[in-house]
Amino acid sequence: MPVTHATGWGRTNFALSRSEQPESIGQLGDLVTSTKDDRGILAHGLRRSYGDSSLNSGGLSIGLENIASISIAPETGVATVGAGASIRSLEYKAREFNLFPPVVPGTGFVTIGGAIAADIHGKSHHVTGTFSSSVERIQLLLASGELVNLLPTGESASQFWATVGGLGLTGIITEADIRLRTIATPFVQVEETREPNLSRLLNALKSADSDFEHTVAWIDLSGDFRGRGVVGKGNYENHPHPSRNKQSDGLSFPNIGKVSLINPLTVRAFNEVWYRKPLASGKKSLSAFMHPLDGVQHWNRMYGNSGFFQYQFVVPDGNEDFIEGVLATMRDAKVASFLGVLKRFGAQSPAYLSFPKPGWTLAIDIPQGVKNLEAIFNSLDEELCRREGRIYLIKDARIRPEHVPVMYPRLNEWQKVRALMDPSNLWQSDQSRRLNLC
Amino acid sequence: MLNGFKSPQTIALIGSTSEIGQAILKHLPLENLSTCYLASRSPSPIVGISSKAAFVPIAFEATDTHSHEKFVQQLFSQGDLDLAIIAIGALGNDSTLSDEANALNAMQVNYVAASYIMALIAKKMVEQGHGRILVISSFAQTRPRNDNFAYGSTKAGLDFMARGLNEKLRGTGVSVCVLRPGFVRTRMTHGMVEAPFTVSAEVVGKVAASLIKSKKSVGYAPSILKPLALIFSLLPPAVFRKISQR
Ligand SMILES: Cc1cc2nc3c(=O)[nH]c(=O)nc-3n(C[C@H](O)[C@H](O)[C@H](O)COP(=O)(O)OP(=O)(O)OC[C@H]3O[C@@H](n4cnc5c(N)ncnc54)[C@H](O)[C@@H]3O)c2cc1C
Ligand SMILES: NC(=O)c1ccc[n+]([C@@H]2O[C@H](COP(=O)([O-])OP(=O)(O)OC[C@H]3O[C@@H](n4cnc5c(N)ncnc54)[C@H](OP(=O)(O)O)[C@@H]3O)[C@@H](O)[C@H]2O)c1
């Protein structure tokens, strides 16, 4: 069995594991039942999780890329999708029927398995909730080798909601039914506004939520750190237009080795240009609007070999001063962040470990190498715990295990359901070991 | 598990009363530390380290090799072990000709026990697919001198074993690094005449911490000893005899 070296998107955590890519669900089942290994098994998708959620050092890593069929029933608008299919391929297929997944993340290079296992959110969270809100059925391979269908309500509901956001630790998702929404055109009507400081930015984002299905703000985390930014808002365009269905591979960022192109100078220049750029308004293609960074593949390489962290948290309303505190901390630490994304979340999903909850979420990319960064993160985490906030586990590469039960108060309930589904602890990840999740 | 900063979550310090060992611990990144095993003959807590981690004393007698396998199992009982520091050592005073018992003890502790423990830990780490081991060798292993060759030979043996094991471990995610300190002011050398380039345990701790973080397999403390080791090994015997006289 080949041994491979894998890393998350942030290129900070690494793992050596045996790896397999079964050709069919049948082969996958045989592989799982024939594996007896203390280090267990973990499924992975496109490894767009940032830290060690998709890694299994010393154990078996199973890639689902060959289990990726997509079939759509136009009359019901439900897609039956192999867990290894990407959101991007589902989008393209769905558009043939004037359909679209109601929740999509910032990149299309995420598998259905990964989207469910992280209960991902998109710009539409305040309207649609998380990805799981459109999942009608999950087919799951249990540690026993049994293939089960899990539904959001009824007898299998607890297993369904433990698998949603369950970080691959309840079993291997093989297939799911996704309810799509109809779209009149493959376009979004977009508006942008420029806001000079944090309070204006928060207000603009808040008021945009009532008129737009998609809202997000880019925030400048370089320069004066006063929280200036650009709010982007969009609604699906309702007037039909001949659809263009072109899937391009776009550009690819070269591997640049040790050097990092991210430094305070380049970041400030970039942010300055971004803030001053002409504001968009009018029609934009769905994919360009939903996945702005997908034009350049492997852009994570621009951070060089030492990689970067994404610090994504959510805090409940009333904790706007925490966001201000984070900005001040970043300024004092002389962090230059190329990417700061702010959004308001709506209601919490029923999944035990789902990340979004009502309030504000901020995601910041920070290169490795900032002085005392580890201690800075830990003290921000402590403050987050006091404010009933939490870190997004799929982006995590470094939180301390004792913070997890505070941030995720339903961890204990999840652990009980999980233990029943996997009594022999077959499913393991580097993250589950690091954070004592199971 | 290491986190994204490559900071260890679980560490074992074997020879936890060692002044050099404790200094190494102090210079490591401890933000991610959850458990630190302190292994020694007389388990005792460690002072002067602020960390949220649990410090767990474990009894360890180097000469009792039959107990080592069980001892190593304990180090892995709570989950992965990220880093092991093997700091045990005994000075085999003088030479085999004047104090055989002392030399035998040095052989047992420095070579037999340290090598064996290192191999046992490496084997468990290979199963987990990652891990780093630091062993403390010595500058004394560079070339035999008439006053400390028994000690030097035990360190030369350990050093050889560690480098060989490190080669064998290539591609497993596990690695061993060897630290070669010169004369260090500690309990071990108390009362002895200091050699040139004598340093404190603190200096060694700092060098060791960066060696652990790096991908290197050999380090000297202080680092000036690296070129010196090369010169020492190339000198003609008569010249070496003359300059190594204290
Ligand atoms: C540029 C970029 C933008 C992003 N934007 C967003 C965003 O807007 N919103 C958001 O919520 N997230 C976002 N993410 C994060 C991303 O959506 C998640 O990390 C997602 O889980 C990645 O899916 P993947 O297929 O790459 O899975 P991997 O990273 O390979 O795995 C992630 C987790 O899913 C589990 N898993 C994968 N497949 C299966 C399966 N078949 N069965 C069981 N478990 C499985 C793995 O075990 C692991 O725990 C973004 C990431 C990047 C890089
Ligand atoms: N000091 C120097 O100049 C120097 C130079 C080069 C290399 N070194 C090496 O550095 C390492 C640390 O030395 P140090 O200077 O810190 O001296 P130290 O304080 O005397 O440390 C020696 C350690 O070895 C332990 N030990 C000795 N015999 C043992 C046994 N039978 N069973 C269990 N533990 C035993 C001691 O434990 P107890 O407390 O129970 O005795 C102590 O923890 C040693 O390997 C030494 O050879 C030292």
Coordinates of N, CA and C in Angstrom, one line a residue, chain A residues 351-434:
Chain A
A351 N -26.9 20.3 14.0 CA -25.7 19.4 14.1 C -24.9 19.7 15.4
Y352 N -24.5 18.7 16.1 CA -23.9 18.9 17.4 C -22.7 19.7 17.4
L353 N -21.9 19.6 16.3 CA -20.6 20.3 16.2 C -20.5 21.3 15.2
S354 N -21.7 21.8 14.7 CA -21.7 22.8 13.6 C -21.1 24.1 14.2
F355 N -20.4 24.7 13.3 CA -19.7 26.0 13.7 C -20.6 27.2 13.8
P356 N -21.3 27.5 12.8 CA -22.0 28.8 12.8 C -23.1 28.9 13.9
K357 N -23.1 30.1 14.5 CA -24.2 30.4 15.4 C -24.4 31.9 15.3
P358 N -25.6 32.4 15.7 CA -25.9 33.8 15.5 C -24.8 34.7 16.0
G359 N -24.4 35.7 15.2 CA -23.4 36.6 15.6 C -22.5 36.9 14.4
W360 N -21.3 37.3 14.7 CA -20.3 37.7 13.7 C -19.2 36.7 13.5
T361 N -18.9 36.4 12.3 CA -17.7 35.6 12.1 C -16.7 36.4 11.3
L362 N -15.4 36.2 11.7 CA -14.3 36.8 11.0 C -13.3 35.7 10.7
A363 N -12.8 35.7 9.4 CA -11.8 34.8 9.1 C -10.5 35.6 8.6
I364 N -9.4 35.3 9.2 CA -8.2 36.0 8.9 C -7.1 35.0 8.5
D365 N -6.4 35.2 7.4 CA -5.3 34.4 7.0 C -4.0 35.1 7.6
I366 N -3.2 34.3 8.3 CA -2.0 34.8 8.9 C -0.8 33.9 8.6
P367 N 0.2 34.5 8.0 CA 1.4 33.6 7.7 C 2.1 33.2 9.0
Q368 N 2.7 32.0 8.9 CA 3.5 31.4 10.0 C 4.7 32.4 10.1
G369 N 5.2 32.5 11.3 CA 6.4 33.3 11.5 C 6.2 34.7 12.2
V370 N 4.9 35.0 12.4 CA 4.6 36.2 13.2 C 5.1 35.9 14.7
K371 N 5.8 36.9 15.3 CA 6.3 36.6 16.6 C 5.2 36.4 17.6
N372 N 5.4 35.4 18.5 CA 4.5 35.0 19.5 C 3.1 34.7 19.1
L373 N 3.0 34.3 17.8 CA 1.6 34.1 17.3 C 0.9 33.0 18.0
E374 N 1.6 31.9 18.4 CA 0.9 30.8 19.1 C 0.3 31.3 20.4
A375 N 1.0 32.1 21.2 CA 0.5 32.6 22.4 C -0.6 33.6 22.2
I376 N -0.5 34.4 21.1 CA -1.6 35.4 20.8 C -2.9 34.6 20.5
F377 N -2.8 33.6 19.6 CA -4.0 32.8 19.3 C -4.6 32.2 20.6
N378 N -3.7 31.7 21.5 CA -4.3 31.0 22.7 C -5.0 32.0 23.5
S379 N -4.4 33.2 23.6 CA -5.1 34.2 24.5 C -6.4 34.7 23.9
L380 N -6.4 34.8 22.5 CA -7.7 35.2 21.9 C -8.7 34.1 22.1
D381 N -8.3 32.8 22.0 CA -9.2 31.7 22.2 C -9.8 31.8 23.6
E382 N -9.0 32.1 24.6 CA -9.5 32.2 26.0 C -10.6 33.2 26.1
E383 N -10.3 34.3 25.5 CA -11.3 35.4 25.5 C -12.6 35.0 24.8
L384 N -12.4 34.3 23.7 CA -13.5 33.8 22.9 C -14.4 32.8 23.8
C385 N -13.7 32.0 24.5 CA -14.4 31.1 25.4 C -15.3 31.8 26.4
R386 N -14.7 32.9 27.0 CA -15.5 33.7 27.9 C -16.7 34.4 27.3
R387 N -16.6 34.6 26.0 CA -17.7 35.3 25.3 C -18.6 34.4 24.5
E388 N -18.5 33.1 24.8 CA -19.3 32.1 24.2 C -19.2 32.1 22.7
G389 N -17.9 32.4 22.3 CA -17.6 32.3 20.8 C -16.9 31.0 20.6
R390 N -16.6 30.7 19.3 CA -15.9 29.5 19.0 C -15.0 29.6 17.8
I391 N -14.1 28.7 17.7 CA -13.2 28.6 16.5 C -13.8 27.5 15.6
Y392 N -13.7 27.8 14.3 CA -14.1 26.8 13.2 C -13.1 25.6 13.2
L393 N -13.5 24.4 13.6 CA -12.6 23.3 13.7 C -12.0 22.9 12.4
I394 N -12.7 23.1 11.3 CA -12.2 22.7 10.0 C -11.0 23.6 9.5
K395 N -10.9 24.8 10.2 CA -9.8 25.7 9.8 C -8.7 25.6 10.9
D396 N -9.0 24.8 11.9 CA -8.0 24.8 13.1 C -6.8 24.0 12.8
A397 N -5.7 24.5 13.3 CA -4.4 23.7 13.2 C -3.7 23.7 14.6
R398 N -4.3 24.4 15.6 CA -3.6 24.7 16.8 C -4.3 24.9 18.1
I399 N -5.6 24.8 18.2 CA -6.3 25.2 19.4 C -5.9 24.2 20.5
R400 N -6.1 24.6 21.8 CA -5.8 23.7 22.9 C -7.0 22.8 23.2
P401 N -6.8 21.5 23.5 CA -8.0 20.6 23.7 C -9.0 21.1 24.7
E402 N -8.5 21.7 25.8 CA -9.5 22.1 26.8 C -10.5 23.2 26.4
H403 N -10.2 23.8 25.3 CA -11.1 24.9 24.8 C -12.3 24.3 24.0
V404 N -12.1 23.1 23.5 CA -13.1 22.5 22.6 C -14.5 22.3 23.3
P405 N -14.5 21.7 24.5 CA -15.8 21.5 25.2 C -16.5 22.8 25.6
V406 N -15.7 23.9 25.8 CA -16.3 25.2 26.1 C -16.9 25.8 24.8
M407 N -16.1 25.7 23.8 CA -16.6 26.3 22.5 C -17.7 25.5 21.9
Y408 N -17.7 24.2 22.1 CA -18.7 23.3 21.6 C -19.4 22.6 22.7
P409 N -20.4 23.2 23.4 CA -21.0 22.7 24.6 C -21.7 21.3 24.3
R410 N -22.0 21.0 23.1 CA -22.7 19.7 22.8 C -21.7 18.6 22.4
L411 N -20.4 18.9 22.7 CA -19.4 17.9 22.3 C -19.7 16.5 23.0
N412 N -20.1 16.6 24.3 CA -20.3 15.4 25.1 C -21.5 14.6 24.5
E413 N -22.5 15.3 24.0 CA -23.7 14.5 23.4 C -23.2 13.9 22.1
W414 N -22.4 14.6 21.4 CA -21.9 14.1 20.1 C -21.0 12.9 20.4
Q415 N -20.2 12.9 21.4 CA -19.3 11.8 21.7 C -20.1 10.6 22.0
K416 N -21.2 10.7 22.7 CA -22.0 9.6 23.1 C -22.6 8.9 21.8
V417 N -23.1 9.7 20.9 CA -23.7 9.2 19.7 C -22.6 8.5 18.8
R418 N -21.5 9.2 18.8 CA -20.3 8.7 18.0 C -19.8 7.4 18.5
A419 N -19.7 7.3 19.9 CA -19.2 6.0 20.5 C -20.1 4.8 20.1
L420 N -21.4 5.1 20.0 CA -22.4 4.0 19.6 C -22.2 3.6 18.2
M421 N -21.9 4.6 17.4 CA -21.7 4.3 15.9 C -20.3 3.7 15.6
D422 N -19.3 3.9 16.5 CA -18.0 3.4 16.2 C -17.3 2.9 17.5
P423 N -17.8 1.8 18.1 CA -17.3 1.4 19.4 C -15.9 1.0 19.4
S424 N -15.3 0.7 18.2 CA -13.9 0.3 18.2 C -13.0 1.4 17.9
N425 N -13.5 2.6 17.8 CA -12.6 3.8 17.4 C -11.9 3.6 16.2
L426 N -12.6 3.2 15.1 CA -11.9 3.0 13.8 C -11.6 4.3 13.2
W427 N -12.5 5.3 13.3 CA -12.3 6.6 12.6 C -11.5 7.5 13.5
Q428 N -10.3 7.9 13.0 CA -9.5 8.8 13.7 C -8.8 9.8 12.8
S429 N -8.4 10.9 13.4 CA -7.7 11.9 12.6 C -6.6 12.5 13.5
D430 N -5.6 13.1 12.9 CA -4.6 13.8 13.7 C -5.3 14.9 14.6
Q431 N -6.4 15.5 14.1 CA -7.1 16.5 14.9 C -7.8 15.8 16.0
S432 N -8.4 14.7 15.8 CA -9.2 14.0 16.8 C -8.2 13.6 17.9
R433 N -7.0 13.2 17.6 CA -6.0 12.8 18.6 C -5.6 14.1 19.3
R434 N -5.3 15.1 18.6 CA -4.8 16.4 19.2 C -5.8 17.0 20.1

